[in-house]
XYZ file of C-alpha atoms in Angstrom:
589
model
C 22.932 -40.768 -59.070
C 20.614 -43.667 -58.400
C 19.379 -41.996 -55.258
C 18.132 -38.997 -57.192
C 14.923 -40.708 -58.261
C 13.963 -41.305 -54.680
C 15.033 -37.936 -53.251
C 12.444 -35.759 -54.955
C 9.673 -35.936 -52.424
C 7.533 -33.117 -53.576
C 3.968 -33.353 -52.393
C 0.989 -31.106 -52.882
C -2.558 -31.122 -54.049
C -4.158 -28.876 -56.589
C -7.665 -29.775 -57.655
C -8.053 -28.257 -61.093
C -10.246 -29.898 -63.720
C -10.386 -28.645 -67.314
C -13.836 -27.891 -68.711
C -15.186 -27.129 -72.193
C -15.100 -23.554 -73.542
C -18.296 -21.714 -74.372
C -17.932 -19.444 -77.386
C -20.271 -17.031 -79.103
C -20.846 -16.115 -82.732
C -23.330 -14.068 -84.766
C -23.729 -12.283 -88.079
C -23.045 -8.807 -89.543
C -20.714 -7.385 -92.156
C -17.152 -6.793 -90.990
C -14.214 -7.714 -93.266
C -12.440 -10.964 -92.441
C -9.897 -11.336 -95.242
C -7.189 -8.880 -94.201
C -4.019 -10.128 -92.604
C -3.161 -9.385 -88.986
C -0.247 -7.162 -88.120
C 2.235 -9.201 -86.013
C 1.819 -8.730 -82.274
C 4.665 -9.092 -79.820
C 4.359 -12.260 -77.721
C 3.158 -11.613 -74.190
C 6.328 -12.965 -72.625
C 8.337 -10.416 -74.580
C 11.584 -11.039 -76.444
C 14.673 -12.180 -74.635
C 16.344 -9.269 -72.951
C 19.475 -7.910 -74.549
C 20.609 -6.245 -71.336
C 23.582 -7.762 -69.584
C 22.613 -10.054 -66.709
C 24.808 -9.726 -63.616
C 26.803 -12.816 -62.796
C 26.432 -14.405 -59.356
C 29.115 -13.509 -56.851
C 32.274 -15.558 -57.307
C 32.355 -16.324 -53.573
C 28.973 -18.048 -53.429
C 29.000 -21.431 -51.732
C 26.684 -24.188 -53.026
C 23.908 -23.464 -50.501
C 23.887 -19.723 -51.209
C 24.077 -20.402 -54.935
C 20.874 -22.448 -54.916
C 19.150 -19.875 -52.709
C 20.144 -17.085 -55.082
C 18.926 -19.130 -58.027
C 15.458 -19.577 -56.524
C 15.182 -15.880 -55.705
C 16.298 -14.934 -59.221
C 13.714 -17.317 -60.701
C 10.968 -14.873 -59.726
C 11.866 -12.724 -62.742
C 10.762 -14.244 -66.075
C 12.385 -11.455 -68.085
C 14.483 -12.721 -70.971
C 13.300 -16.302 -70.441
C 14.536 -16.234 -66.843
C 17.921 -14.842 -67.825
C 18.750 -13.767 -64.264
C 18.187 -17.297 -62.956
C 20.044 -18.933 -65.848
C 23.174 -17.042 -64.798
C 23.354 -19.483 -61.866
C 23.404 -22.519 -64.184
C 26.093 -24.217 -66.193
C 25.819 -23.515 -69.950
C 24.426 -26.993 -70.597
C 21.885 -26.724 -67.766
C 20.783 -23.288 -68.981
C 19.920 -24.815 -72.354
C 17.871 -27.699 -70.963
C 16.190 -26.142 -67.898
C 12.405 -26.267 -68.345
C 11.078 -22.702 -68.201
C 7.972 -23.359 -70.286
C 5.907 -25.301 -67.757
C 3.747 -23.278 -65.339
C 5.935 -21.990 -62.482
C 5.497 -23.253 -58.947
C 5.192 -20.580 -56.258
C 6.649 -21.495 -52.879
C 6.557 -19.905 -49.459
C 9.061 -17.064 -49.205
C 10.885 -18.856 -46.391
C 12.700 -21.908 -47.745
C 15.886 -23.806 -46.910
C 18.954 -25.037 -48.743
C 20.818 -27.802 -46.911
C 23.626 -30.193 -47.859
C 22.597 -33.510 -49.293
C 23.235 -36.590 -47.226
C 26.856 -37.699 -47.260
C 26.210 -40.976 -49.061
C 24.655 -39.051 -51.955
C 27.523 -36.604 -52.410
C 29.775 -37.122 -55.474
C 33.259 -38.323 -54.617
C 35.312 -35.972 -56.799
C 34.876 -32.876 -54.580
C 33.932 -30.670 -57.500
C 30.281 -31.574 -57.338
C 27.792 -31.223 -54.512
C 24.184 -32.101 -53.922
C 22.031 -29.456 -52.246
C 18.523 -30.113 -50.973
C 15.990 -27.374 -51.666
C 13.320 -27.625 -48.968
C 10.179 -25.654 -48.246
C 6.414 -25.462 -48.629
C 4.433 -25.123 -51.812
C 2.071 -22.153 -52.007
C 0.576 -22.368 -55.478
C 1.084 -22.521 -59.189
C 0.619 -20.123 -62.068
C -1.375 -22.067 -64.625
C -0.803 -21.916 -68.372
C -3.774 -19.527 -68.654
C -2.123 -17.183 -66.118
C -4.612 -18.016 -63.383
C -3.387 -18.866 -59.897
C -4.153 -22.173 -58.204
C -3.197 -23.034 -54.663
C -0.929 -26.000 -54.080
C -0.106 -27.312 -50.653
C 2.479 -29.678 -49.276
C 6.191 -29.794 -48.582
C 8.896 -30.204 -51.197
C 12.406 -31.613 -50.878
C 14.254 -31.353 -54.178
C 17.842 -32.430 -54.899
C 19.863 -29.873 -56.858
C 23.339 -30.728 -58.158
C 26.039 -28.067 -58.392
C 29.561 -28.253 -59.789
C 32.653 -26.083 -60.005
C 33.595 -24.549 -63.330
C 37.113 -23.896 -64.645
C 37.319 -20.724 -62.530
C 36.465 -22.616 -59.372
C 33.011 -21.015 -59.168
C 29.966 -23.069 -58.295
C 27.153 -23.374 -60.841
C 24.020 -25.513 -60.892
C 24.346 -28.462 -63.259
C 21.040 -30.182 -62.462
C 18.345 -27.639 -61.489
C 14.826 -28.505 -60.319
C 12.421 -29.617 -62.994
C 10.582 -26.408 -63.821
C 10.594 -22.966 -62.236
C 10.294 -22.497 -58.468
C 9.826 -18.906 -57.346
C 9.233 -17.494 -53.841
C 5.914 -15.791 -53.122
C 7.634 -12.509 -52.289
C 9.323 -12.477 -55.697
C 6.101 -13.424 -57.451
C 4.331 -10.467 -55.830
C 7.115 -8.144 -56.984
C 7.164 -9.305 -60.589
C 3.526 -10.138 -61.309
C 0.363 -8.063 -61.194
C -3.185 -9.222 -60.688
C -5.519 -8.257 -63.519
C -9.213 -9.011 -63.770
C -10.690 -10.239 -67.026
C -14.438 -10.230 -67.548
C -16.558 -12.869 -69.230
C -20.295 -13.498 -69.218
C -22.754 -15.705 -67.439
C -24.068 -18.379 -69.833
C -27.147 -16.251 -70.596
C -24.926 -13.221 -71.361
C -26.757 -11.230 -68.713
C -23.960 -10.433 -66.252
C -20.232 -9.781 -66.555
C -18.186 -12.004 -64.247
C -14.588 -11.440 -63.052
C -11.867 -13.947 -63.909
C -8.584 -13.009 -62.147
C -5.202 -13.594 -63.811
C -1.588 -12.580 -63.223
C 0.688 -10.923 -65.757
C 4.346 -9.945 -65.676
C 4.742 -6.305 -64.633
C 7.719 -5.083 -66.675
C 7.293 -3.351 -68.969
C 4.128 -1.816 -67.512
C 3.251 -0.147 -70.812
C 2.550 -3.548 -72.360
C 0.145 -4.731 -69.646
C -2.942 -3.727 -71.724
C -1.571 -5.827 -74.571
C -1.211 -8.851 -72.310
C -4.688 -8.327 -70.831
C -6.270 -8.316 -74.288
C -4.265 -11.388 -75.333
C -5.590 -13.323 -72.359
C -9.138 -12.077 -72.900
C -9.143 -13.316 -76.487
C -8.125 -16.799 -75.324
C -11.282 -17.162 -73.248
C -12.103 -18.049 -69.635
C -9.609 -19.735 -67.339
C -9.505 -23.503 -67.691
C -11.166 -23.965 -64.296
C -14.127 -21.853 -65.460
C -14.616 -23.334 -68.917
C -18.273 -24.218 -69.212
C -19.258 -21.863 -66.392
C -18.447 -18.637 -68.242
C -19.142 -17.531 -71.802
C -17.380 -15.069 -74.072
C -18.721 -12.907 -76.871
C -15.308 -12.928 -78.563
C -15.402 -15.357 -81.508
C -12.998 -18.255 -81.407
C -9.856 -17.451 -83.382
C -10.001 -13.684 -82.911
C -6.594 -12.029 -82.499
C -5.182 -8.549 -82.197
C -4.471 -6.903 -85.532
C -1.801 -4.822 -83.823
C -0.618 -4.251 -80.277
C -3.090 -2.647 -77.896
C -1.524 0.743 -77.251
C -2.273 4.413 -76.715
C -3.032 6.472 -79.809
C -1.731 9.994 -80.319
C -4.880 11.444 -78.734
C -4.415 9.412 -75.534
C -7.109 6.798 -76.169
C -6.148 3.143 -75.772
C -6.778 1.363 -79.055
C -7.645 -2.327 -79.275
C -7.737 -3.458 -82.902
C -9.136 -6.934 -83.600
C -9.186 -9.183 -86.633
C -10.538 -12.643 -87.572
C -13.810 -11.998 -85.761
C -16.148 -13.048 -88.569
C -19.629 -11.586 -88.887
C -20.940 -9.889 -85.753
C -24.421 -8.863 -84.753
C -24.922 -5.473 -83.138
C -25.544 -7.199 -79.806
C -22.332 -9.226 -79.981
C -20.378 -6.079 -80.807
C -21.673 -4.431 -77.650
C -20.781 -7.504 -75.630
C -17.233 -7.591 -77.003
C -16.805 -3.916 -76.155
C -18.108 -4.561 -72.649
C -15.615 -7.368 -72.055
C -12.682 -5.380 -73.420
C -13.459 -2.148 -71.575
C -14.194 -3.823 -68.227
C -11.078 -5.984 -68.479
C -8.901 -2.940 -69.157
C -10.501 -0.778 -66.471
C -8.103 -2.032 -63.832
C -4.954 -1.274 -65.826
C -5.706 2.016 -67.587
C -7.662 5.201 -66.978
C -7.652 6.065 -70.668
C -10.621 6.031 -72.975
C -10.822 2.736 -74.861
C -11.345 2.574 -78.605
C -12.310 -0.888 -79.883
C -11.668 -1.457 -83.584
C -12.118 -4.267 -86.081
C -9.767 -4.153 -89.066
C -8.939 -0.567 -88.134
C -12.582 0.613 -88.120
C -14.662 1.289 -85.022
C -16.554 -1.797 -83.950
C -19.822 -0.001 -83.248
C -21.385 2.841 -85.254
C -23.089 4.079 -82.094
C -19.976 5.114 -80.205
C -16.288 5.562 -80.909
C -14.747 5.583 -77.419
C -15.756 3.880 -74.218
C -15.261 4.159 -70.486
C -16.379 1.693 -67.788
C -19.389 3.907 -66.992
C -20.652 3.332 -70.551
C -20.826 -0.428 -70.056
C -23.891 -2.414 -69.030
C -22.419 -5.016 -66.707
C -25.674 -6.534 -65.439
C -24.927 -5.551 -61.833
C -28.566 -4.573 -61.283
C -29.556 -8.216 -61.733
C -27.286 -9.494 -58.966
C -27.357 -6.652 -56.441
C -29.630 -7.204 -53.423
C -32.593 -4.851 -53.340
C -31.629 -1.706 -51.432
C -34.816 -1.877 -49.396
C -33.933 -5.300 -48.003
C -31.779 -4.947 -44.874
C -31.322 -8.670 -44.350
C -32.960 -11.309 -42.201
C -32.079 -13.688 -39.405
C -33.392 -16.950 -38.034
C -33.712 -17.285 -34.267
C -36.020 -19.245 -32.008
C -37.602 -20.888 -35.047
C -38.708 -17.520 -36.436
C -37.582 -15.443 -39.409
C -36.967 -11.835 -38.369
C -35.664 -8.571 -39.764
C -31.939 -8.170 -39.265
C -32.233 -4.437 -38.695
C -34.734 -4.323 -35.824
C -35.557 -7.915 -34.967
C -39.198 -7.601 -36.008
C -40.915 -10.769 -37.145
C -41.429 -11.158 -40.876
C -45.128 -11.047 -41.643
C -46.701 -14.418 -42.266
C -46.151 -17.948 -40.965
C -42.361 -17.881 -41.363
C -42.104 -14.945 -38.977
C -44.646 -16.423 -36.596
C -42.532 -19.544 -36.171
C -45.039 -21.928 -37.750
C -42.278 -23.714 -39.664
C -39.815 -23.959 -36.754
C -37.168 -22.462 -38.995
C -33.583 -23.676 -38.732
C -32.220 -21.546 -41.579
C -33.563 -19.503 -44.458
C -32.664 -17.477 -47.549
C -34.305 -14.515 -49.263
C -34.331 -13.955 -53.029
C -32.356 -11.001 -54.374
C -35.460 -8.845 -54.829
C -36.761 -9.805 -51.393
C -40.094 -11.148 -52.610
C -39.418 -14.848 -52.031
C -38.257 -16.912 -49.096
C -36.841 -20.408 -48.711
C -37.011 -21.867 -45.197
C -35.544 -25.057 -43.773
C -37.920 -26.075 -40.971
C -37.791 -28.753 -38.305
C -40.426 -31.519 -38.249
C -41.693 -33.387 -35.189
C -39.557 -36.449 -35.950
C -36.387 -34.344 -36.033
C -36.011 -34.340 -39.805
C -36.132 -31.141 -41.844
C -38.236 -29.881 -44.716
C -37.613 -27.152 -47.290
C -40.427 -24.686 -47.944
C -40.451 -22.028 -50.666
C -42.822 -19.206 -51.560
C -43.613 -15.523 -51.152
C -41.846 -13.984 -48.165
C -45.011 -13.006 -46.283
C -47.201 -15.858 -47.515
C -47.654 -19.570 -46.998
C -44.583 -21.499 -48.098
C -45.041 -24.668 -50.142
C -43.301 -27.800 -48.897
C -40.837 -29.361 -51.337
C -40.777 -33.133 -51.731
C -37.224 -33.515 -50.470
C -36.846 -35.734 -47.366
C -33.733 -34.945 -45.332
C -32.169 -35.229 -41.920
C -30.097 -32.103 -42.513
C -30.061 -29.269 -45.034
C -27.647 -26.417 -45.466
C -28.857 -22.834 -45.473
C -30.587 -22.296 -48.853
C -29.101 -20.036 -51.523
C -30.882 -18.338 -54.443
C -29.969 -17.943 -58.112
C -30.724 -14.532 -59.625
C -33.805 -14.378 -61.850
C -32.164 -13.163 -65.062
C -34.478 -10.180 -65.573
C -35.147 -7.180 -63.371
C -38.631 -7.397 -61.895
C -39.045 -11.125 -62.460
C -39.156 -13.537 -59.496
C -36.371 -16.039 -58.967
C -37.113 -19.628 -59.913
C -34.140 -21.575 -58.533
C -32.851 -22.157 -55.011
C -30.122 -24.574 -53.842
C -29.391 -26.562 -50.702
C -27.321 -29.579 -49.653
C -29.140 -32.619 -48.294
C -27.523 -34.771 -45.613
C -24.102 -33.240 -46.182
C -23.558 -34.838 -49.582
C -26.350 -34.308 -52.111
C -26.438 -30.868 -53.709
C -29.947 -30.086 -54.901
C -31.423 -27.230 -56.906
C -35.128 -26.650 -56.501
C -36.803 -25.157 -59.568
C -40.215 -23.577 -59.947
C -42.336 -24.957 -62.763
C -45.988 -25.176 -63.666
C -46.478 -27.857 -61.031
C -44.719 -25.969 -58.245
C -41.237 -26.351 -56.792
C -39.386 -29.519 -57.794
C -36.001 -30.815 -56.620
C -33.306 -31.696 -59.166
C -29.908 -33.196 -58.452
C -26.679 -31.317 -59.079
C -23.648 -33.418 -59.973
C -21.392 -32.464 -57.074
C -19.309 -35.621 -56.780
C -16.067 -33.674 -57.250
C -16.923 -31.554 -54.203
C -18.596 -34.179 -52.013
C -15.491 -36.332 -52.438
C -13.666 -33.863 -50.179
C -15.955 -34.391 -47.169
C -19.300 -33.401 -45.660
C -20.741 -30.187 -47.095
C -22.023 -28.058 -44.224
C -22.406 -24.751 -46.078
C -22.884 -23.855 -49.730
C -23.433 -20.412 -51.211
C -24.035 -19.597 -54.860
C -22.242 -16.494 -56.044
C -24.875 -13.904 -56.858
C -23.998 -14.220 -60.548
C -24.537 -17.989 -60.301
C -21.244 -19.067 -61.879
C -19.438 -20.256 -58.740
C -20.141 -21.743 -55.344
C -18.224 -21.331 -52.142
C -18.678 -24.200 -49.735
C -17.511 -25.440 -46.378
C -16.471 -29.043 -46.959
C -15.005 -31.035 -44.105
C -14.319 -27.712 -42.406
C -12.297 -26.438 -45.385
C -13.131 -23.486 -47.623
C -13.765 -24.712 -51.175
C -14.577 -22.909 -54.423
C -16.051 -24.609 -57.496
C -17.419 -23.661 -60.909
C -21.111 -24.072 -61.742
C -21.318 -25.696 -65.169
C -24.710 -25.795 -66.883
C -25.122 -28.254 -69.746
C -27.280 -27.819 -72.826
C -29.422 -30.685 -71.529
C -30.301 -28.621 -68.408
C -27.913 -30.636 -66.262
C -25.818 -28.775 -63.689
C -22.488 -29.826 -62.208
C -19.914 -28.437 -59.809
C -16.480 -28.692 -61.376
C -12.847 -27.821 -60.678
C -13.104 -27.514 -56.879
C -10.205 -25.722 -55.228
C -9.237 -25.403 -51.594
C -8.778 -21.793 -50.483
C -6.116 -20.838 -47.935
C -6.153 -24.237 -46.248
C -2.696 -23.475 -44.864
C -4.183 -20.691 -42.736
C -7.793 -21.770 -42.241
C -7.213 -25.519 -42.075
C -10.418 -27.421 -41.330
C -11.752 -24.720 -38.996
C -14.202 -22.940 -41.314
C -17.751 -22.715 -39.963
C -19.570 -20.446 -42.417
C -19.050 -18.485 -45.640
C -20.682 -15.902 -47.870
C -19.982 -13.710 -50.907
C -18.749 -10.180 -50.230
C -18.274 -9.507 -53.958
C -18.171 -11.512 -57.165
C -14.503 -12.316 -56.550
C -14.249 -12.126 -52.743
C -15.649 -14.375 -50.027
C -15.706 -14.074 -46.257
C -15.374 -17.047 -43.935
C -16.264 -17.448 -40.281
C -13.973 -19.825 -38.400
C -13.246 -21.387 -35.034
C -9.720 -19.899 -35.014
C -9.271 -17.307 -32.281
C -6.702 -15.371 -34.314
C -8.820 -15.552 -37.476
C -12.514 -15.471 -36.487
C -13.432 -13.931 -39.839
C -11.266 -13.901 -42.955
C -11.600 -12.196 -46.326
C -10.323 -14.385 -49.172
C -9.932 -13.776 -52.909
C -11.543 -16.443 -55.053
C -8.215 -17.726 -56.365
C -6.924 -18.114 -52.811
C -3.777 -16.047 -53.323
C -4.674 -13.374 -50.784
C -6.250 -13.604 -47.343
C -6.984 -10.744 -44.953
C -8.022 -10.945 -41.331
C -10.869 -8.852 -40.010
C -10.341 -6.989 -36.759
C -10.647 -9.438 -33.874
C -11.872 -6.868 -31.326
C -15.104 -7.961 -29.586
C -15.520 -11.064 -31.750
C -15.114 -14.523 -30.246
C -14.550 -17.704 -32.232
C -16.317 -19.735 -33.395
C -18.255 -17.557 -35.820
C -21.153 -19.836 -36.672
C -22.859 -17.651 -39.262
C -21.706 -14.811 -41.487
C -23.583 -12.611 -43.966
C -21.971 -10.462 -46.645
C -22.985 -8.539 -49.750
C -21.560 -5.728 -51.890
C -21.821 -2.376 -50.148
C -23.153 -3.907 -46.921
C -21.642 -4.414 -43.493
C -20.388 -7.910 -42.800
C -22.589 -9.449 -40.103
C -21.356 -12.247 -37.858
C -22.849 -14.451 -35.168
C -20.686 -15.717 -32.323
C -21.614 -17.212 -28.965
C -22.470 -13.791 -27.524
C -24.692 -12.403 -30.277
C -24.746 -10.459 -33.537
C -21.892 -8.199 -34.632
C -21.247 -6.046 -37.691
C -18.247 -4.347 -39.312
C -17.827 -2.293 -42.462
C -14.304 -3.379 -43.386
C -11.375 -5.457 -42.181
C -9.958 -2.735 -39.938
C -13.239 -1.780 -38.261
C -14.059 -2.732 -34.688
C -17.018 -5.088 -34.490
C -20.158 -3.369 -33.220
C -22.779 -5.244 -31.243
C -26.264 -5.529 -32.695
C -29.228 -4.072 -30.848
C -31.589 -6.975 -31.411
C -32.922 -8.551 -28.219
C -33.986 -11.987 -29.344
C -32.856 -15.578 -29.114
C -29.312 -16.130 -30.351
C -29.812 -16.509 -34.107
C -28.800 -19.676 -35.881
C -28.140 -17.761 -39.093
C -28.029 -14.259 -40.539
C -28.300 -13.487 -44.230
C -28.636 -10.872 -46.928
C -30.717 -11.521 -50.059
C -29.134 -14.067 -52.364
């Protein structure tokens, strides 16, 4: 039909840019010449079990609806969904492209009368609904918004039963079906300096559950998700594969046997073990035995549990003695009791608008107001005089610190956004603190940046851009350049452009304060698939500032004061601080 080309009005926006992969290599003696033992493909072989046929009484609208629901199961190359297709359509339907995930509520309606075939044995059905996201080729999830309106042609077979002759291009599955058939797993890769393990969430098919460890290892060996290439590093050499399926041995340990790894240093071996064991921790409680060519990878230890792994958490965890700070009335104060911080920052000498404390609590970055109304960034020891940075600005976002890289060493990098568009990192050198530009054009393109927070591992940023919640990868070049890449909108369908503030609750979870009465504070996974609403009791939108950190209460500022809650179901408790309404609250980081 000529009209078909104009009827597919799918719309949606996914911002996903592919970046270069960091890989690691080293040297030690491990055999490389043996041949791998074939491993089953992660998708599994086509099922031999009989697939139930659709009901003979299905009308065209119900047929298309049943087809979409059945498309949630990829078993046997979508055998259940192919039962709704004509034999020819089943052969040509594209099941290899990444599937599109749509809202669970969708419609099937008759096509317009002028588009209907005249012979009576064919019908056009419009599949209508809202996009939710897409499962990328690397098994990561990316949100995708917008409506779709797709023509689907059905025809009667020799038995008078309706079958789909022209299905949608690619797989469309409802969110409810996706949640039933896929499981979230968390892979772990490294920061570029190999100091900290960083989560990288993916989604794998659930059945059969016994092969989930196999699929986790397969994905791990392929490296970071495309959106994080260049931001994360892997110790696994390029080209490494499984020598045989990851599976439980007779003694109950889960064995992962690798080949084609080349020569490995002792340090790289430990890093590979750390990535494998941490990545499997969410899918097995068994001991993990990592092998190379059938021999244990490390002479120091044969079996591993997550507790044996050095993840680098100590480098990115706020100092336990630091309870957090706030800015109010131009002063920097303790969040716990409202006492002024010692030194000029606490005395109000800088007329503070916002501030940030380094992870160890020893350093402070303050955005202060000048007499002409402009602002100035100052950085230095928390209780000492803060040096002014040569960075003229009318506005600056609340600063955010990068971890130092070694326990006991002071941080040397802090970020802010100047005038809503220019992302700047301020580095400490021999001559003091100097501002350097960050290439953030991909993010600034989306609107004014009013909040930007580095993840405490430094590999991602969460930002409020044009009122929307945005996540991006931090890519550091070998020439010391830094760029924000692959920005993605998070839960824009729920949060819209109403986000006021954001912070990192964990490496893979952010919290957002909004101006939405029903959603004053939300908890969002970094891939945007899941959002949870905090208890709304006592809290009033807008929430203009929010502070979060692992193992700490979430602290929020609304028009009535400071509130805190331990988890999403907890009632917000009022703070006891009697001071001017703070402009910002923050934990170290």
